Coordinates of C-alpha atoms in Angstrom, one line a residue:
M1 CA -133.5 77.3 121.6
V2 CA -130.3 75.5 121.1
I3 CA -127.4 76.4 123.4
R4 CA -123.9 75.5 122.1
M5 CA -121.1 74.9 124.7
S6 CA -117.5 74.5 123.9
V7 CA -115.3 72.6 126.4
K8 CA -111.5 72.8 126.2
T9 CA -109.7 69.6 127.3
Q10 CA -106.1 69.6 128.6
S11 CA -103.8 66.8 127.7
T12 CA -102.0 65.2 130.7
S13 CA -99.8 62.8 128.8
A14 CA -95.9 63.2 129.2
P15 CA -94.0 64.6 126.3
L16 CA -92.5 62.0 123.9
F17 CA -89.0 63.5 124.0
A18 CA -86.8 64.6 127.0
T19 CA -85.8 68.2 127.2
P20 CA -82.2 69.4 128.0
K21 CA -83.4 70.4 131.4
D22 CA -84.2 66.8 132.1
F23 CA -80.7 65.6 131.1
D24 CA -79.1 68.1 133.6
A25 CA -81.2 66.5 136.4
L26 CA -79.9 63.0 135.5
Q27 CA -76.1 63.9 135.6
T28 CA -74.0 62.7 138.6
H29 CA -72.6 65.2 141.0
L30 CA -68.8 65.6 141.9
S31 CA -69.4 64.2 145.4
D32 CA -70.8 61.0 143.9
R33 CA -67.8 60.5 141.7
V34 CA -65.3 61.0 144.6
S35 CA -67.2 58.6 146.9
S36 CA -67.3 56.0 144.2
L37 CA -63.5 56.3 143.6
L38 CA -62.8 56.0 147.3
I39 CA -65.0 52.9 147.6
S40 CA -63.1 51.3 144.6
L41 CA -59.8 52.1 146.2
V42 CA -60.8 50.5 149.5
L43 CA -62.0 47.4 147.7
M44 CA -58.7 47.1 145.7
V45 CA -56.6 47.5 148.9
G46 CA -58.6 45.0 150.7
L47 CA -58.4 42.5 147.9
S48 CA -54.6 43.0 147.7
V49 CA -54.2 42.4 151.5
V50 CA -56.2 39.2 151.2
V51 CA -54.1 38.0 148.3
L52 CA -50.8 38.8 150.0
G53 CA -51.9 37.3 153.2
S54 CA -52.8 34.1 151.4
I55 CA -49.4 34.0 149.8
Y56 CA -47.6 34.5 153.1
L57 CA -49.6 31.8 154.9
S58 CA -49.1 29.4 152.1
N59 CA -45.3 29.9 152.1
R60 CA -44.9 29.9 155.8
R61 CA -43.5 26.8 157.4
I62 CA -45.8 26.0 160.3
A63 CA -44.1 23.3 162.4
A64 CA -46.0 21.1 164.8
P65 CA -45.0 21.4 168.5
L66 CA -42.0 19.0 169.2
S67 CA -41.3 17.1 172.3
V68 CA -37.6 17.6 172.7
V69 CA -35.6 15.8 175.4
L70 CA -32.3 17.3 176.3
V71 CA -29.5 14.8 176.5
P72 CA -27.0 15.4 179.3
E73 CA -23.5 16.1 178.1
E74 CA -21.5 15.9 181.4
R75 CA -19.6 12.9 180.0
A76 CA -18.1 14.7 177.1
A77 CA -14.4 14.0 176.5
G78 CA -12.0 17.0 176.3
R79 CA -8.3 17.7 176.6
G80 CA -8.6 20.9 178.5
D81 CA -5.4 22.9 178.3
H82 CA -3.4 19.9 176.9
A83 CA -1.8 20.2 173.5
A84 CA -3.5 18.5 170.6
G85 CA -1.8 15.2 169.5
F86 CA -2.2 11.5 169.1
A87 CA -1.6 10.0 172.6
K88 CA -3.0 11.1 175.9
D89 CA -1.3 13.3 178.5
F90 CA -1.7 12.4 182.1
A91 CA -2.0 14.8 185.0
A92 CA 0.9 15.0 187.4
P93 CA 0.5 12.8 190.5
G94 CA -0.4 14.4 193.8
E95 CA 1.8 14.4 196.9
E96 CA -0.2 11.6 198.4
E97 CA 0.6 9.4 195.4
I98 CA 4.4 9.7 195.7
E99 CA 6.0 6.9 197.6
Q100 CA 8.6 7.5 200.2
I101 CA 12.1 7.2 198.8
S102 CA 14.0 4.3 200.4
E103 CA 17.2 2.3 199.6
P104 CA 16.2 -0.7 197.6
T105 CA 17.6 -4.2 198.2
L106 CA 19.7 -6.1 195.6
Q107 CA 16.8 -8.2 194.6
Q108 CA 14.6 -5.2 194.1
S109 CA 17.2 -3.5 192.0
L110 CA 17.6 -6.5 189.7
E111 CA 13.8 -6.7 189.3
A112 CA 13.6 -3.0 188.6
A113 CA 16.4 -3.2 186.0
T114 CA 14.6 -6.0 184.2
S115 CA 11.3 -4.2 184.2
M116 CA 13.0 -1.0 183.0
V117 CA 14.5 -2.8 179.9
S118 CA 11.1 -4.2 179.0
T119 CA 9.5 -0.8 179.4
I120 CA 12.1 0.9 177.2
I121 CA 11.7 -1.7 174.4
A122 CA 7.9 -1.2 174.5
S123 CA 8.2 2.6 174.5
M124 CA 10.5 2.5 171.5
D125 CA 8.0 0.4 169.5
T126 CA 5.3 2.9 170.4
I127 CA 7.3 6.0 169.5
E128 CA 8.5 4.5 166.2
S129 CA 4.9 3.6 165.1
L130 CA 3.8 7.2 165.7
A131 CA 6.9 8.9 164.5
S132 CA 5.5 9.8 161.1
E133 CA 2.4 11.2 162.6
A134 CA 4.1 13.1 165.4
S135 CA 6.5 14.8 162.9
H136 CA 3.9 17.4 161.8
G137 CA 4.8 20.0 164.3
Q138 CA 2.4 18.8 167.1
G139 CA 5.1 19.3 169.7
G140 CA 5.1 15.7 170.8
L141 CA 2.4 13.1 171.0
G142 CA 0.0 15.4 172.9
D143 CA -3.6 14.5 173.7
Y144 CA -6.0 12.9 171.2
R145 CA -9.1 14.1 173.0
P146 CA -11.2 16.9 171.3
P147 CA -11.2 20.5 172.5
G148 CA -13.3 21.0 175.6
L149 CA -13.3 20.6 179.3
L150 CA -10.8 18.1 180.7
G151 CA -12.4 14.7 181.1
D152 CA -13.0 11.3 179.7
G153 CA -16.2 10.3 178.1
E154 CA -18.0 10.1 174.7
D155 CA -16.6 11.8 171.6
I156 CA -18.9 14.9 172.0
I157 CA -18.0 18.4 170.9
H158 CA -18.7 20.5 173.9
R159 CA -21.4 23.3 173.7
S160 CA -18.8 25.9 174.3
Q161 CA -16.9 24.7 171.2
R162 CA -19.8 24.0 168.8
W163 CA -22.1 27.0 169.6
E164 CA -21.7 30.3 167.9
L165 CA -23.8 33.3 169.1
K166 CA -24.5 36.2 166.7
F167 CA -25.6 39.6 168.1
T168 CA -27.0 42.3 165.9
A169 CA -27.2 45.8 167.4
R170 CA -27.1 49.3 165.9
N171 CA -25.5 50.9 169.0
L172 CA -24.1 50.3 172.4
Q173 CA -27.5 50.8 174.2
A174 CA -29.2 48.2 172.0
Y175 CA -26.4 45.7 172.6
A176 CA -26.6 46.3 176.4
A177 CA -30.3 45.7 176.3
Q178 CA -29.8 42.3 174.7
L179 CA -27.3 41.3 177.3
D180 CA -29.6 42.3 180.1
Y181 CA -32.6 40.6 178.6
F182 CA -30.9 37.2 178.7
N183 CA -28.9 37.9 182.0
I184 CA -25.6 37.5 180.3
E185 CA -22.5 38.6 182.3
L186 CA -19.3 40.0 180.9
A187 CA -16.0 39.2 182.7
A188 CA -12.3 39.9 182.4
I189 CA -9.5 37.5 183.3
G190 CA -5.7 37.5 183.3
G191 CA -3.5 40.6 183.2
G192 CA -1.7 39.6 186.4
I193 CA -5.0 39.6 188.4
R194 CA -5.9 36.3 190.0
T195 CA -9.7 37.0 190.3
V196 CA -12.3 37.1 187.6
D197 CA -14.1 40.4 187.5
Y198 CA -17.7 40.3 186.4
A199 CA -20.2 43.0 185.3
S200 CA -23.9 42.9 184.5
K201 CA -27.1 45.1 184.3
F202 CA -25.6 47.4 181.7
S203 CA -28.8 49.2 180.8
G204 CA -28.8 51.0 184.2
T205 CA -26.1 51.2 186.8
P206 CA -23.7 48.4 186.1
Q207 CA -23.1 45.9 188.8
R208 CA -19.6 44.6 189.4
K209 CA -18.3 41.6 191.4
S210 CA -15.2 39.4 191.6
G211 CA -14.8 35.6 192.0
N212 CA -12.5 32.7 191.8
S213 CA -12.0 31.0 188.4
K214 CA -11.9 27.6 190.0
E215 CA -15.5 28.0 191.2
E216 CA -16.8 28.9 187.8
E217 CA -18.8 26.1 186.1
R218 CA -20.8 28.1 183.5
I219 CA -19.9 28.0 179.8
Y220 CA -18.4 31.1 178.4
F221 CA -17.7 32.6 174.9
I222 CA -15.1 34.9 173.5
W223 CA -15.1 36.9 170.3
R224 CA -13.2 35.1 167.5
N225 CA -12.8 37.9 165.0
G226 CA -13.2 41.0 167.2
G227 CA -15.0 43.9 165.6
A228 CA -17.5 46.4 166.9
M229 CA -19.2 43.9 169.3
E230 CA -15.9 43.2 171.1
Q231 CA -15.4 46.9 171.5
Y232 CA -18.9 47.2 173.0
D233 CA -17.9 44.5 175.6
R234 CA -14.8 46.5 176.6
Q235 CA -16.8 49.7 176.8
L236 CA -19.4 48.2 179.0
L237 CA -16.8 46.7 181.3
Q238 CA -15.0 50.0 181.5
R239 CA -18.2 51.7 182.5
A240 CA -18.4 49.1 185.4
G241 CA -14.9 50.0 186.5
V242 CA -13.3 46.7 185.4
P243 CA -9.6 46.9 184.5
L244 CA -8.9 45.6 181.1
Q245 CA -5.2 46.1 180.6
G246 CA -3.8 42.8 179.1
R247 CA -6.9 40.9 180.0
Q248 CA -9.2 38.6 178.0
V249 CA -12.9 39.5 177.8
L250 CA -15.4 36.6 178.4
K251 CA -19.2 36.2 178.1
F252 CA -20.8 33.9 180.6
L253 CA -24.2 32.3 180.2
S254 CA -26.6 31.3 183.0
K255 CA -27.6 27.7 183.3
A256 CA -31.2 28.6 182.4
F257 CA -30.2 30.4 179.3
E258 CA -27.9 27.5 178.3
D259 CA -30.8 25.1 178.6
Q260 CA -32.9 27.4 176.5
L261 CA -30.3 27.4 173.7
A262 CA -29.9 23.6 174.0
Q263 CA -33.7 23.2 173.6
L264 CA -33.6 25.2 170.4
E265 CA -30.6 23.3 169.1
Y266 CA -32.1 19.8 169.6
G267 CA -35.5 21.0 168.3
Y268 CA -33.9 22.3 165.1
A269 CA -31.9 19.1 164.7
Q270 CA -35.0 17.0 165.2
Q271 CA -36.9 18.9 162.5
V272 CA -34.0 18.5 160.0
L273 CA -33.2 14.9 160.7
G274 CA -36.7 13.8 161.4
R275 CA -35.7 12.1 164.6
P276 CA -34.1 12.9 168.0
A277 CA -30.5 13.9 167.5
S278 CA -27.6 12.5 169.4
P279 CA -25.0 14.9 171.0
M280 CA -22.3 13.1 169.1
E281 CA -23.9 14.1 165.8
L282 CA -23.9 17.8 166.5
A283 CA -20.8 19.5 165.0
K284 CA -21.9 23.2 164.8
T285 CA -24.9 25.3 165.8
I286 CA -25.2 29.0 165.0
F287 CA -27.7 31.1 166.9
E288 CA -28.8 34.6 166.1
C289 CA -30.5 37.2 168.4
R290 CA -33.5 38.9 166.8
P291 CA -35.9 41.6 168.1
L292 CA -39.5 40.8 168.7
S293 CA -42.3 43.1 167.4
S294 CA -43.9 42.9 170.8
G295 CA -40.7 44.0 172.5
G296 CA -37.8 41.9 173.8
Y297 CA -35.6 39.5 171.9
E298 CA -35.4 35.9 170.9
W299 CA -32.8 33.4 169.7
V300 CA -33.2 31.4 166.6
V301 CA -31.0 28.7 164.9
I302 CA -29.9 30.0 161.5
D303 CA -27.5 27.1 160.6
Q304 CA -26.5 23.7 161.9
R305 CA -23.9 21.2 160.8
Y306 CA -23.6 17.5 161.7
R307 CA -21.0 14.8 161.7
K308 CA -21.1 11.1 161.2
V309 CA -21.3 8.8 164.2
A310 CA -19.0 5.8 164.2
P311 CA -20.9 2.4 164.1
K312 CA -19.4 1.4 167.5
A313 CA -20.6 4.6 169.1
A314 CA -24.0 4.2 167.6
G315 CA -24.3 0.7 169.0
D316 CA -23.2 1.9 172.5
R317 CA -25.8 4.6 172.3
K318 CA -28.6 2.0 171.7
K319 CA -27.5 0.1 174.7

């Protein structure tokens, strides 16, 4: 007997073509698209920061630390309150230098007359040689020394004459903060008042004091063109109770702050000239007060001008 059996086999092979349902499973979701876009933006921003940082560092002038030695300027020549001119005014003699008046003898009178004639002739020669120069409205021969404190010395423009300080403040409070940060004192002189009235610490309760002008040795500055900053000075002094009627407003610097500015001045000149600068070469230095990102303020040199030094002066400096 023959038994016939039929076996059905099932094919396990994958279909040759994908169905539409399979395509739907392969499509990206909206969240994937958003995350990819954010990653691309982050990469683009990071690359831009790197490029801009490289450009900034390549253009930034990084100077090596300089060893600057401050040159003392106590021997600077100046005419003080003497009028500008071509000769040299002398101070009036003191009482101890005046001789007692006595009746001269005949021989002394003859000698004095002879000496007087010689002196008059020499004086006439001197005046005639300078007559063309003194006829330009100088009010006489005057004093040939440069502006500055009265004294004899090298031909140096004093710091109070060659320095210019620029303040930048949006309001009175910001300006007062700059003055307090560098311990700058405001003062008023003149107006029939013999003393100098000072004021400081303007951010809080102003402090006021008075002193004698003859005892003041610090350098001071005044506003040349006036403007808002000069009005700020007057407002701050009024807050401190300082009378201002007919008075001149001054700005006094401490010795430590003066040395700080001098360090910046000579350091800037050394970078420009490539060598240590002489005080006689410095004609003008302009400083500007700038805020720091970390708080506080700093002074920077924004401009500097120089003058030629005479060969004789240069030779004396080398000695």
